[in-house]
GROMACS .gro file of C-alpha atoms in nm:
model
  226
    1MET     CA    1   3.944  12.569  11.270
    2ILE     CA    2   4.193  12.402  11.510
    3LYS     CA    3   4.552  12.503  11.450
    4PRO     CA    4   4.804  12.232  11.351
    5THR     CA    5   5.013  12.307  11.661
    6VAL     CA    6   4.713  12.234  11.880
    7ILE     CA    7   4.652  11.903  11.701
    8GLN     CA    8   5.016  11.805  11.741
    9THR     CA    9   5.015  11.888  12.111
   10ALA     CA   10   4.696  11.689  12.175
   11ALA     CA   11   4.832  11.395  11.975
   12TRP     CA   12   5.158  11.385  12.169
   13GLY     CA   13   4.964  11.395  12.495
   14ALA     CA   14   4.755  11.097  12.386
   15VAL     CA   15   5.063  10.901  12.271
   16ILE     CA   16   5.242  10.961  12.602
   17GLY     CA   17   4.933  10.849  12.792
   18VAL     CA   18   4.903  10.521  12.597
   19VAL     CA   19   5.276  10.442  12.615
   20THR     CA   20   5.287  10.518  12.989
   21LEU     CA   21   4.994  10.287  13.058
   22ALA     CA   22   5.145  10.004  12.853
   23ILE     CA   23   5.487  10.024  13.022
   24ALA     CA   24   5.330  10.051  13.369
   25LEU     CA   25   5.128   9.734  13.308
   26LEU     CA   26   5.442   9.547  13.196
   27LEU     CA   27   5.637   9.661  13.502
   28MET     CA   28   5.359   9.548  13.737
   29ARG     CA   29   5.405   9.188  13.618
   30THR     CA   30   5.767   9.175  13.741
   31GLY     CA   31   5.684   9.168  14.114
   32SER     CA   32   5.680   9.415  14.404
   33LEU     CA   33   5.974   9.620  14.276
   34GLY     CA   34   5.807   9.630  13.938
   35LEU     CA   35   5.487   9.757  14.101
   36ILE     CA   36   5.677  10.042  14.268
   37ALA     CA   37   5.850  10.124  13.940
   38ALA     CA   38   5.514  10.110  13.761
   39LEU     CA   39   5.360  10.356  14.008
   40LEU     CA   40   5.655  10.595  13.976
   41PHE     CA   41   5.650  10.570  13.599
   42ALA     CA   42   5.274  10.621  13.590
   43ALA     CA   43   5.311  10.935  13.806
   44PHE     CA   44   5.580  11.069  13.573
   45GLY     CA   45   5.371  10.991  13.267
   46GLY     CA   46   5.066  11.150  13.427
   47ALA     CA   47   5.261  11.469  13.489
   48LEU     CA   48   5.365  11.479  13.123
   49VAL     CA   49   5.007  11.424  13.007
   50ALA     CA   50   4.887  11.703  13.239
   51LEU     CA   51   5.153  11.934  13.094
   52PHE     CA   52   5.051  11.859  12.736
   53THR     CA   53   4.684  11.897  12.825
   54SER     CA   54   4.750  12.236  12.981
   55GLN     CA   55   4.950  12.347  12.678
   56TRP     CA   56   4.678  12.221  12.443
   57ARG     CA   57   4.409  12.420  12.626
   58GLU     CA   58   4.621  12.736  12.632
   59MET     CA   59   4.694  12.710  12.260
   60SER     CA   60   4.329  12.643  12.175
   61ILE     CA   61   4.208  12.969  12.334
   62THR     CA   62   4.501  13.198  12.243
   63ASP     CA   63   4.557  13.410  11.935
   64ASP     CA   64   4.898  13.335  11.779
   65GLY     CA   65   4.981  13.688  11.672
   66THR     CA   66   4.908  13.876  11.995
   67GLY     CA   67   4.904  13.624  12.278
   68LEU     CA   68   4.556  13.747  12.375
   69TYR     CA   69   4.243  13.534  12.389
   70ASN     CA   70   4.104  13.444  12.047
   71ARG     CA   71   3.759  13.524  11.909
   72ARG     CA   72   3.618  13.179  11.991
   73PHE     CA   73   3.709  13.212  12.357
   74LEU     CA   74   3.579  13.570  12.375
   75PHE     CA   75   3.238  13.460  12.251
   76LYS     CA   76   3.226  13.184  12.514
   77ARG     CA   77   3.329  13.415  12.796
   78LEU     CA   78   3.093  13.689  12.684
   79SER     CA   79   2.805  13.441  12.679
   80ILE     CA   80   2.887  13.330  13.035
   81VAL     CA   81   2.917  13.681  13.182
   82PHE     CA   82   2.612  13.795  12.983
   83HIS     CA   83   2.385  13.534  13.142
   84GLN     CA   84   2.546  13.586  13.482
   85ALA     CA   85   2.487  13.962  13.463
   86HIS     CA   86   2.121  13.906  13.375
   87LYS     CA   87   2.076  13.653  13.654
   88GLU     CA   88   2.241  13.871  13.920
   89GLU     CA   89   2.110  14.201  13.774
   90GLN     CA   90   2.464  14.333  13.742
   91PRO     CA   91   2.601  14.572  13.478
   92LEU     CA   92   2.814  14.453  13.188
   93SER     CA   93   2.991  14.651  12.918
   94LEU     CA   94   3.159  14.555  12.591
   95ALA     CA   95   3.408  14.756  12.385
   96VAL     CA   96   3.517  14.687  12.028
   97ILE     CA   97   3.845  14.847  11.919
   98ASP     CA   98   3.981  14.906  11.569
   99ILE     CA   99   4.332  15.031  11.487
  100ASP     CA  100   4.304  15.339  11.265
  101GLY     CA  101   4.488  15.329  10.934
  102PHE     CA  102   4.625  14.980  10.989
  103ARG     CA  103   4.628  14.905  10.617
  104ASP     CA  104   4.855  15.207  10.562
  105ILE     CA  105   5.111  15.060  10.803
  106ASN     CA  106   5.108  14.730  10.612
  107ASN     CA  107   5.144  14.909  10.279
  108LYS     CA  108   5.424  15.141  10.391
  109TYR     CA  109   5.632  14.915  10.616
  110GLY     CA  110   5.522  14.562  10.528
  111HIS     CA  111   5.315  14.297  10.700
  112LEU     CA  112   5.581  14.215  10.959
  113ALA     CA  113   5.556  14.575  11.078
  114GLY     CA  114   5.181  14.534  11.089
  115ASP     CA  115   5.222  14.223  11.305
  116GLN     CA  116   5.448  14.414  11.541
  117THR     CA  117   5.194  14.693  11.566
  118LEU     CA  118   4.921  14.446  11.655
  119LEU     CA  119   5.143  14.294  11.922
  120LYS     CA  120   5.233  14.632  12.075
  121VAL     CA  121   4.871  14.745  12.088
  122ALA     CA  122   4.774  14.410  12.241
  123GLN     CA  123   5.039  14.450  12.512
  124THR     CA  124   4.911  14.799  12.595
  125LEU     CA  125   4.553  14.673  12.618
  126ARG     CA  126   4.652  14.387  12.848
  127ALA     CA  127   4.852  14.616  13.076
  128SER     CA  128   4.565  14.867  13.098
  129LEU     CA  129   4.292  14.635  13.221
  130ARG     CA  130   4.175  14.574  13.575
  131GLU     CA  131   4.143  14.238  13.746
  132GLY     CA  132   3.839  14.059  13.607
  133ASP     CA  133   3.836  14.241  13.273
  134ILE     CA  134   3.884  14.031  12.961
  135VAL     CA  135   4.069  14.129  12.643
  136GLY     CA  136   4.112  13.941  12.318
  137ARG     CA  137   4.162  13.974  11.946
  138TRP     CA  138   3.828  14.012  11.774
  139GLY     CA  139   3.975  13.958  11.427
  140GLY     CA  140   4.207  14.137  11.186
  141GLU     CA  141   4.309  14.465  11.350
  142GLU     CA  142   4.015  14.458  11.592
  143PHE     CA  143   4.013  14.379  11.963
  144ALA     CA  144   3.736  14.335  12.218
  145LEU     CA  145   3.725  14.425  12.585
  146ILE     CA  146   3.470  14.270  12.821
  147PHE     CA  147   3.401  14.462  13.142
  148PRO     CA  148   3.198  14.245  13.385
  149GLY     CA  149   3.024  14.439  13.662
  150THR     CA  150   3.100  14.771  13.491
  151LYS     CA  151   2.843  15.034  13.397
  152LEU     CA  152   2.853  15.192  13.053
  153ASN     CA  153   2.978  15.532  13.170
  154ASP     CA  154   3.263  15.375  13.367
  155ALA     CA  155   3.360  15.157  13.070
  156VAL     CA  156   3.370  15.467  12.848
  157ILE     CA  157   3.608  15.636  13.093
  158LEU     CA  158   3.834  15.328  13.095
  159CYS     CA  159   3.836  15.312  12.715
  160GLU     CA  160   3.914  15.683  12.688
  161SER     CA  161   4.217  15.626  12.911
  162ILE     CA  162   4.331  15.337  12.689
  163ARG     CA  163   4.276  15.542  12.373
  164SER     CA  164   4.489  15.823  12.518
  165GLN     CA  165   4.770  15.585  12.621
  166ILE     CA  166   4.795  15.436  12.273
  167GLU     CA  167   4.785  15.777  12.105
  168GLU     CA  168   5.081  15.897  12.313
  169GLN     CA  169   5.305  15.598  12.237
  170ARG     CA  170   5.541  15.525  11.954
  171PHE     CA  171   5.578  15.158  11.873
  172LYS     CA  172   5.910  15.019  11.752
  173ILE     CA  173   5.836  14.800  11.450
  174SER     CA  174   6.188  14.745  11.319
  175GLU     CA  175   6.547  14.835  11.397
  176HIS     CA  176   6.506  15.181  11.243
  177ASP     CA  177   6.132  15.250  11.232
  178THR     CA  178   5.871  15.347  11.485
  179VAL     CA  179   5.505  15.425  11.427
  180SER     CA  180   5.235  15.604  11.618
  181VAL     CA  181   4.881  15.474  11.593
  182THR     CA  182   4.537  15.566  11.716
  183ILE     CA  183   4.231  15.356  11.786
  184SER     CA  184   3.858  15.396  11.743
  185VAL     CA  185   3.646  15.244  12.015
  186GLY     CA  186   3.279  15.155  12.034
  187VAL     CA  187   3.126  15.080  12.374
  188ALA     CA  188   2.790  14.930  12.466
  189GLY     CA  189   2.626  14.841  12.796
  190LEU     CA  190   2.390  14.558  12.880
  191ARG     CA  191   2.017  14.638  12.872
  192GLN     CA  192   1.737  14.451  13.043
  193GLY     CA  193   1.575  14.384  12.708
  194ASP     CA  194   1.882  14.210  12.566
  195THR     CA  195   1.812  13.842  12.512
  196THR     CA  196   2.131  13.747  12.325
  197ILE     CA  197   2.493  13.858  12.323
  198GLU     CA  198   2.450  13.951  11.956
  199GLU     CA  199   2.240  14.252  12.056
  200LEU     CA  200   2.517  14.381  12.281
  201ILE     CA  201   2.780  14.311  12.014
  202GLN     CA  202   2.580  14.490  11.744
  203ARG     CA  203   2.555  14.808  11.955
  204ALA     CA  204   2.928  14.802  12.029
  205ASP     CA  205   3.004  14.747  11.659
  206LYS     CA  206   2.773  15.028  11.555
  207SER     CA  207   2.939  15.265  11.799
  208MET     CA  208   3.283  15.162  11.677
  209TYR     CA  209   3.188  15.246  11.317
  210GLU     CA  210   3.062  15.584  11.437
  211ALA     CA  211   3.399  15.646  11.605
  212LYS     CA  212   3.579  15.544  11.283
  213LYS     CA  213   3.417  15.833  11.095
  214LEU     CA  214   3.642  16.076  11.283
  215ARG     CA  215   3.904  15.828  11.407
  216ASN     CA  216   4.081  15.836  11.743
  217ARG     CA  217   3.749  15.850  11.927
  218VAL     CA  218   3.545  15.660  12.184
  219ALA     CA  219   3.180  15.639  12.089
  220PHE     CA  220   2.892  15.475  12.272
  221ASN     CA  221   2.522  15.413  12.246
  222PRO     CA  222   2.361  15.554  12.562
  223SER     CA  223   2.154  15.304  12.757
  224PRO     CA  224   1.840  15.421  12.937
  225LEU     CA  225   1.931  15.187  13.223
  226GLN     CA  226   2.284  15.312  13.291
   0.00000   0.00000   0.00000
């Protein structure tokens, strides 16, 4: 579902484009000076439309609560790198992350504290990734990490480092309160027999649920190819 803010941004961009065109056409009828003014005005209007278009695209792929990519964009990117990895016979790994005991934070401190916790975890995830890695909000208190060109064992090591970083931090959620959280991580690597991204996602999900049994763990489903 498209967010109202995205609709508003796209609408304003369209309005500016139409108004700019209409005024430019009127100015062109007033002679050579009008033509120059029309060109300048059209350039200005074009810049505004480009700005609104850029903002619209950014808002359409970004999660409001964390500033990370949203689930829709993650699926699109995963599909692209999945087919590219198959074509080029390159490794690909996917991690699904769940914040342990997130409901307890909401119940004890309130939903605003929960939102702050999500934001702090998101910031840690973003700061921990390498160039080319992709992170986004999977939904609720879950995140996903896409590791193009990365073998399963290497992705597990990266996720273990992230898990340790988050465990060692205390997140400020209000003027007087801080919380410490842990995460459970499931990691899966691409296999030659995978024909859809759903197979990769299902293995990562399954591993994440295995990690949740003990909490604060990184679990993975070994691949015979990695």
